PDB file of C-alpha atoms in Angstrom:
ATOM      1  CA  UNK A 768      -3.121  10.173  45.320  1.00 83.00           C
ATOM      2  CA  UNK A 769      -5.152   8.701  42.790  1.00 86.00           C
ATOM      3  CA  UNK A 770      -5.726   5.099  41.555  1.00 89.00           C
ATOM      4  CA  UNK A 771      -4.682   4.408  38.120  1.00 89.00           C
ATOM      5  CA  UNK A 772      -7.993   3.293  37.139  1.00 90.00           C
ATOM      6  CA  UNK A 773      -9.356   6.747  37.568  1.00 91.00           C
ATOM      7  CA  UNK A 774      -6.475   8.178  36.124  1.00 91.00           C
ATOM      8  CA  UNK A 775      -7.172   6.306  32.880  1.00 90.00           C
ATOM      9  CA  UNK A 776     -10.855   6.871  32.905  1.00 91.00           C
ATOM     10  CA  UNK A 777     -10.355  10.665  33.399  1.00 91.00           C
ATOM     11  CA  UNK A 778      -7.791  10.661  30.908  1.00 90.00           C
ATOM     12  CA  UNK A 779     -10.271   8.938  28.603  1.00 88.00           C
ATOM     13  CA  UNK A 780     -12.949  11.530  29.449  1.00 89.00           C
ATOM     14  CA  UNK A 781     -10.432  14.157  28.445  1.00 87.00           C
ATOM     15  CA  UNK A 782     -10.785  15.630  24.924  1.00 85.00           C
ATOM     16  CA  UNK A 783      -6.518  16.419  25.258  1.00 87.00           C
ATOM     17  CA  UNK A 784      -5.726  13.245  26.151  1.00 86.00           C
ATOM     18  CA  UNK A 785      -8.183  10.761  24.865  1.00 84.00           C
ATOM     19  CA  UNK A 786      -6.418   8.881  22.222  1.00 82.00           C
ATOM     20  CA  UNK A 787      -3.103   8.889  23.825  1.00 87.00           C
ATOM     21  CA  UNK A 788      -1.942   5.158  24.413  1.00 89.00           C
ATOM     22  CA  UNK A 789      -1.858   4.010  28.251  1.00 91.00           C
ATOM     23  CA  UNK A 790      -0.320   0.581  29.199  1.00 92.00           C
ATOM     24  CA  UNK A 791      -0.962   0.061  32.689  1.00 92.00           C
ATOM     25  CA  UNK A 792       1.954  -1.175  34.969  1.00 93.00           C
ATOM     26  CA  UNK A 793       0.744  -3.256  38.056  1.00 91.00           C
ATOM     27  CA  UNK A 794       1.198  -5.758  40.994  1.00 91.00           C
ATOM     28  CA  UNK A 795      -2.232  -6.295  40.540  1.00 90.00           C
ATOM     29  CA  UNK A 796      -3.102  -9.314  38.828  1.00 89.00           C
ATOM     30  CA  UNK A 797      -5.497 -11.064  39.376  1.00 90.00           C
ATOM     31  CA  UNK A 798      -8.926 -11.710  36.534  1.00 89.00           C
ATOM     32  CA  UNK A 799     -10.920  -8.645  37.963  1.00 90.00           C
ATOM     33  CA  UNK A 800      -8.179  -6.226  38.298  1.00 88.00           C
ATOM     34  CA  UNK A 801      -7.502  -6.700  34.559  1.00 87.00           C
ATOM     35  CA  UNK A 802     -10.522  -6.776  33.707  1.00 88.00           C
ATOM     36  CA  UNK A 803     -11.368  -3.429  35.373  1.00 88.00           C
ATOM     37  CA  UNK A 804      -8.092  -2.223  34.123  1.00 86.00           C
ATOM     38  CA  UNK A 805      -9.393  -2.910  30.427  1.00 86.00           C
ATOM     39  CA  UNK A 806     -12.681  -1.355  31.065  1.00 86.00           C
ATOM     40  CA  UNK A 807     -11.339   1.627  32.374  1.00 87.00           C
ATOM     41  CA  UNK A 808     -10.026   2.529  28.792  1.00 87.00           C
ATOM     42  CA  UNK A 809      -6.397   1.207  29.237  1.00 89.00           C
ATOM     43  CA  UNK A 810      -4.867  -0.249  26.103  1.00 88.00           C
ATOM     44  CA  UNK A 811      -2.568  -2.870  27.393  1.00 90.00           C
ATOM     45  CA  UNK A 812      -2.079  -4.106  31.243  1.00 91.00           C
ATOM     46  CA  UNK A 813       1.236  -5.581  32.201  1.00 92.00           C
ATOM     47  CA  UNK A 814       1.547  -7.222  35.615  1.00 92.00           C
ATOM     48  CA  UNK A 815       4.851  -6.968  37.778  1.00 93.00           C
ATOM     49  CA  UNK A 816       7.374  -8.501  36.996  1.00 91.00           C
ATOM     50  CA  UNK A 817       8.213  -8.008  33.388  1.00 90.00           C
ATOM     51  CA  UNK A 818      11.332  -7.551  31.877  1.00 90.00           C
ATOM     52  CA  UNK A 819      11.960  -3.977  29.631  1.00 90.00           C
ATOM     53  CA  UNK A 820      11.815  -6.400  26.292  1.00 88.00           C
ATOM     54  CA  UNK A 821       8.241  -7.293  27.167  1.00 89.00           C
ATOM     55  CA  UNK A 822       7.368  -3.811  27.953  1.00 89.00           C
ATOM     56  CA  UNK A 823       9.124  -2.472  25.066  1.00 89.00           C
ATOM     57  CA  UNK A 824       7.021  -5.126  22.890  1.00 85.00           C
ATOM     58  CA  UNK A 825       3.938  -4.281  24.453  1.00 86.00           C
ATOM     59  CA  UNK A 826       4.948  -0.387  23.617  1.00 88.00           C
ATOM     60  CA  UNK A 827       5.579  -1.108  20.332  1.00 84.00           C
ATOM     61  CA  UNK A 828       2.185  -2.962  19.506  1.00 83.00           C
ATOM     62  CA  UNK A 829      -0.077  -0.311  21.347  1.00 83.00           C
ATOM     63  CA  UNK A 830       1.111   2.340  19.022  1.00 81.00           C
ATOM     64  CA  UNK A 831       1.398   0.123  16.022  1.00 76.00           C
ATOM     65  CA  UNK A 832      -2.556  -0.268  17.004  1.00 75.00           C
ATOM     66  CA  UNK A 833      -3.289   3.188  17.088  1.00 70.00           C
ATOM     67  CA  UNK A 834      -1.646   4.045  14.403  1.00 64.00           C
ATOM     68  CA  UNK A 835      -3.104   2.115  11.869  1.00 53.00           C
ATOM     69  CA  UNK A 836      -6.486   2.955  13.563  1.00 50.00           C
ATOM     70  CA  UNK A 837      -5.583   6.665  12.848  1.00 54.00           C
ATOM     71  CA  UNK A 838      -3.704   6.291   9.847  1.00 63.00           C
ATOM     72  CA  UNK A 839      -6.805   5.893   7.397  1.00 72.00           C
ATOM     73  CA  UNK A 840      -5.649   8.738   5.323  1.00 76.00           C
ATOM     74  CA  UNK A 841      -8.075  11.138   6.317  1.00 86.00           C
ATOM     75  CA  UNK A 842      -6.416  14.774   6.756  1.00 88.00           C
ATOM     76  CA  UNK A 843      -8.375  18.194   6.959  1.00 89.00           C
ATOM     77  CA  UNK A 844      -7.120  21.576   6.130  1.00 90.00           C
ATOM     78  CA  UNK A 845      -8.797  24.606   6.252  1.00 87.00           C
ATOM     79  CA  UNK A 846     -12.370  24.020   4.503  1.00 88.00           C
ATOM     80  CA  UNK A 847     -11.073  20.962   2.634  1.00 92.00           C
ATOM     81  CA  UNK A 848     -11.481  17.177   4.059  1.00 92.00           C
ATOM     82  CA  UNK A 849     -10.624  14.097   2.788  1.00 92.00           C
ATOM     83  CA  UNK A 850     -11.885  10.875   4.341  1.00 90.00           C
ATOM     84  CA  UNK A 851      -9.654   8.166   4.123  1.00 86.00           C
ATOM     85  CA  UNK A 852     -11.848   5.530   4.794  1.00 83.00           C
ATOM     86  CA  UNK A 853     -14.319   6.542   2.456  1.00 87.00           C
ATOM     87  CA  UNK A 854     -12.208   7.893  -0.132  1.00 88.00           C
ATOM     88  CA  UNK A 855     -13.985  10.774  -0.238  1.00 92.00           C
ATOM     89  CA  UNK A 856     -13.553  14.683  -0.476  1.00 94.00           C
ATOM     90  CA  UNK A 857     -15.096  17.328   0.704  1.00 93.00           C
ATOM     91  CA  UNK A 858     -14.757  21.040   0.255  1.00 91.00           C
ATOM     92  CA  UNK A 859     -17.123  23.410   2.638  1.00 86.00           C
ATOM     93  CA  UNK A 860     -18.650  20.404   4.075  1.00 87.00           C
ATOM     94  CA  UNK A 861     -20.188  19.772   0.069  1.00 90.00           C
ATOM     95  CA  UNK A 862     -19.024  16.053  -1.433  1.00 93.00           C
ATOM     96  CA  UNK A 863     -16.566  16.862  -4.041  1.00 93.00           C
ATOM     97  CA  UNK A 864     -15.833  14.260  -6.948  1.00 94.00           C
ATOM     98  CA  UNK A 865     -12.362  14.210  -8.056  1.00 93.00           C
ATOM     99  CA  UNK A 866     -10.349  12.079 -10.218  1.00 92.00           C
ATOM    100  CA  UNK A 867      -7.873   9.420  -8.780  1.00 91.00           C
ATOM    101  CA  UNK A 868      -4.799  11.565  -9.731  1.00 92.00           C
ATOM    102  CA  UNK A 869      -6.367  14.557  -8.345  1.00 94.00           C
ATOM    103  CA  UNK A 870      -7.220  12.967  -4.787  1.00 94.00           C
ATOM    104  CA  UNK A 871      -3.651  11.466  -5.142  1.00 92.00           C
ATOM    105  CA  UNK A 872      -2.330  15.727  -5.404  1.00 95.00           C
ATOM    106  CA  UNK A 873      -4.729  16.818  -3.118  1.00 94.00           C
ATOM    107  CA  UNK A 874      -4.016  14.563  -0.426  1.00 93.00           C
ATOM    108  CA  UNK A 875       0.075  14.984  -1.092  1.00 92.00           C
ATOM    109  CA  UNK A 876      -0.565  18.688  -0.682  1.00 94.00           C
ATOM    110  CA  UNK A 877      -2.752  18.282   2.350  1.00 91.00           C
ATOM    111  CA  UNK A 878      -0.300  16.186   3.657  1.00 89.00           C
ATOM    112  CA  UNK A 879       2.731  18.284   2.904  1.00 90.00           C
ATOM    113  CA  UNK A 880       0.754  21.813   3.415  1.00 89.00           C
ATOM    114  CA  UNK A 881       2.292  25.216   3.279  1.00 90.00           C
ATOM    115  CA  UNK A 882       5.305  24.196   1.249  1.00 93.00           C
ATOM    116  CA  UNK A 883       6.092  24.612  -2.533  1.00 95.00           C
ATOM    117  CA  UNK A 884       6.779  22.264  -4.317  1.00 94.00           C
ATOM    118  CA  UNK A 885       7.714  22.485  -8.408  1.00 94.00           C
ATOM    119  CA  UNK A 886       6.361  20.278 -11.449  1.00 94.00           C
ATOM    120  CA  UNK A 887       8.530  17.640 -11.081  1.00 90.00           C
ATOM    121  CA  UNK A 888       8.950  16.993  -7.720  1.00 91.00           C
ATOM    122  CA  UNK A 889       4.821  16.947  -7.792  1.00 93.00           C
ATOM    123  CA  UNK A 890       5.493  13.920 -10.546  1.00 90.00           C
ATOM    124  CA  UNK A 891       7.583  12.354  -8.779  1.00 87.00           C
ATOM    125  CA  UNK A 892       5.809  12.170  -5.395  1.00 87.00           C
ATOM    126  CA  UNK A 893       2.202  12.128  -7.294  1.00 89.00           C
ATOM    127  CA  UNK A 894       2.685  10.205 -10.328  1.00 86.00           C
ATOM    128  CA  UNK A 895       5.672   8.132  -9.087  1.00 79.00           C
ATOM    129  CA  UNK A 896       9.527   8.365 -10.960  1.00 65.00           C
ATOM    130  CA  UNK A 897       8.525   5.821 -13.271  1.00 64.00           C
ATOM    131  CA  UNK A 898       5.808   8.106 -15.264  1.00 67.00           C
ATOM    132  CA  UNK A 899       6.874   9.987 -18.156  1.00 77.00           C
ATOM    133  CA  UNK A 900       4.641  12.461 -18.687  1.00 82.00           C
ATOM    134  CA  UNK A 901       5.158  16.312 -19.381  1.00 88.00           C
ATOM    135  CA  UNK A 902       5.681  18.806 -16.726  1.00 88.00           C
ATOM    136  CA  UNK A 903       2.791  20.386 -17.791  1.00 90.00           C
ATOM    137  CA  UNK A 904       0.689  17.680 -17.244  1.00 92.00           C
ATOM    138  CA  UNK A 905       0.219  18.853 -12.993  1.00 94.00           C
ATOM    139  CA  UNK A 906      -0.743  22.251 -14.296  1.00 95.00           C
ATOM    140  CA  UNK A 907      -3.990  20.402 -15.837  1.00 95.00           C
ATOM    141  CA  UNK A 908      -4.468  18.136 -12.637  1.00 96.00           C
ATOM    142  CA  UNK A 909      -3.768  21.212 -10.475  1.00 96.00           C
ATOM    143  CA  UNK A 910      -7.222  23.282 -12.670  1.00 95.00           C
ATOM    144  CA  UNK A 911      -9.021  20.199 -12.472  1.00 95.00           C
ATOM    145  CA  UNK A 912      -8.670  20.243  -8.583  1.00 95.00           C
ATOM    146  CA  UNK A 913      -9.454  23.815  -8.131  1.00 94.00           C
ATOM    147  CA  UNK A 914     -12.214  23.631 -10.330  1.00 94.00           C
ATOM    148  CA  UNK A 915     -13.412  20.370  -8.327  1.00 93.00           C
ATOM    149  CA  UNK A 916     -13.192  22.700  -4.864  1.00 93.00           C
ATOM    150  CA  UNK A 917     -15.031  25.235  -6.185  1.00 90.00           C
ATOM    151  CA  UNK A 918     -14.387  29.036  -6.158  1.00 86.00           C
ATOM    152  CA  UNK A 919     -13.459  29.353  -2.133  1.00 82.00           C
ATOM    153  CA  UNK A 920     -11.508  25.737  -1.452  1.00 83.00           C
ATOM    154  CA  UNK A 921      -9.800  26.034  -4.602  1.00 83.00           C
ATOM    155  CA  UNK A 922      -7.796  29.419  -3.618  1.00 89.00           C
ATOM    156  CA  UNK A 923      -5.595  27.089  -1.098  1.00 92.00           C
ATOM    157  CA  UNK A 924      -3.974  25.858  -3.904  1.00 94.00           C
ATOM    158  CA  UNK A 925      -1.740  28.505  -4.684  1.00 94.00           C
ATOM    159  CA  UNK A 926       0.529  29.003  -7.907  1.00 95.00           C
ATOM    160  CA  UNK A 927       4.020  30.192  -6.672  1.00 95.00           C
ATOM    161  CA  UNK A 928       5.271  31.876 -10.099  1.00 94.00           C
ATOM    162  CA  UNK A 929       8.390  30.666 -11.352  1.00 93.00           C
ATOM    163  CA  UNK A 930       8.763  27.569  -8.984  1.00 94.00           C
ATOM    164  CA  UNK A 931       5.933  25.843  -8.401  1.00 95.00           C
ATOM    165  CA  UNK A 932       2.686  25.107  -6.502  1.00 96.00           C
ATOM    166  CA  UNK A 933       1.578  25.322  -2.253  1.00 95.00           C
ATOM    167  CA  UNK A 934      -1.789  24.616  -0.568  1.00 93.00           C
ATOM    168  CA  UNK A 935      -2.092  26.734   1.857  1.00 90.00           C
ATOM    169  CA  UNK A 936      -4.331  26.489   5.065  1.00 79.00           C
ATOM    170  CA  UNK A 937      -5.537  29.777   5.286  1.00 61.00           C
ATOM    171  CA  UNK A 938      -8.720  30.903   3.109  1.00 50.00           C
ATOM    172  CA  UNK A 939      -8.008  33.997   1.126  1.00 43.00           C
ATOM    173  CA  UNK A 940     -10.684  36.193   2.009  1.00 45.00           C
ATOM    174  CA  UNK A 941     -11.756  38.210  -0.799  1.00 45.00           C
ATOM    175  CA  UNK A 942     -10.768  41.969  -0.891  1.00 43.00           C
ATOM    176  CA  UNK A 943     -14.075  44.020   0.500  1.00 48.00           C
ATOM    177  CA  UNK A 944     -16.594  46.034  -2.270  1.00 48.00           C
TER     178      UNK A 944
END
């Protein structure tokens, strides 16, 4: 029982469903329907009639939008923040300065949190399989990270013994005096 203008500028208003692609689907076209139909917040307005490849095309390109408008790179777990955009980190709200190959592990593990992963497959996703450098070499990376978060950020990166490393998004609270 309601229009699908206010539809789409409720769903706009809503913090669930704000940045969810809507194409709307009308008999309604003439200059100030679509116009009100943009304005409204809707991210595409197709007219009847349209065949399924135009829609389908249409589909396609409204998520390809919002995707790359999302797909900056920034990620946030736990306390920890990186800002794609800005290529910037930040640990407990603080700027954190990091090297490139540390941001490059940090973001992989944010990324890919709460799963081990060992030496080499850290090289190879990290560094790239054309790098030959020692295993060891993401043990030095993976200090140089923690000691960049600081004492409380850098717990999430956790050493699995005898297979490899995990960021975790839960803080480990330390045990009480």
């Amino acid at each position: 029982g309601t229009s699908g203008l206010e539809l789409a500028r409720r769903w706009r208003r809503d913090e669930l469903t704000r940045s969810v692609p809507i194409i709307m689907l009308t008999a309604r076209g003439e200059e100030n329907d679509r116009v009100s139909g943009l304005e409204s917040g809707v991210d595409d307005y197709v007219i009847k009639p349209f065949s399924a490849r135009e829609l389908l095309a249409r589909i396609k390109a409204v998520l390809r939008r919002s995707r790359d408008d999302e797909d900056d790179g920034s990620v946030t777990v736990g306390d920890v923040r990186i800002d794609g955009a800005a290529h910037r980190v930040y640990a407990t709200e603080q700027s954190v300065h990091v090297g490139p190959t540390e941001y490059r592990l940090l973001h992989f593990f944010m990324t890919h949190a709460d799963r081990v992963y060992t030496r080499s497959q850290l090289l190879d996703y990290v560094w790239g399989g054309s790098v030959y450098v020692e295993e060891r070499t993401v043990d030095v990376h993976i200090k140089r990270l923690r000691e960049a978060l600081g004492p409380t950020a850098g717990q999430m990166i956790e050493t699995v013994r005898g297979v490899g490393y995990r960021l975790t998004a839960l803080m480990s609270t330390p045990a009480p005096a």
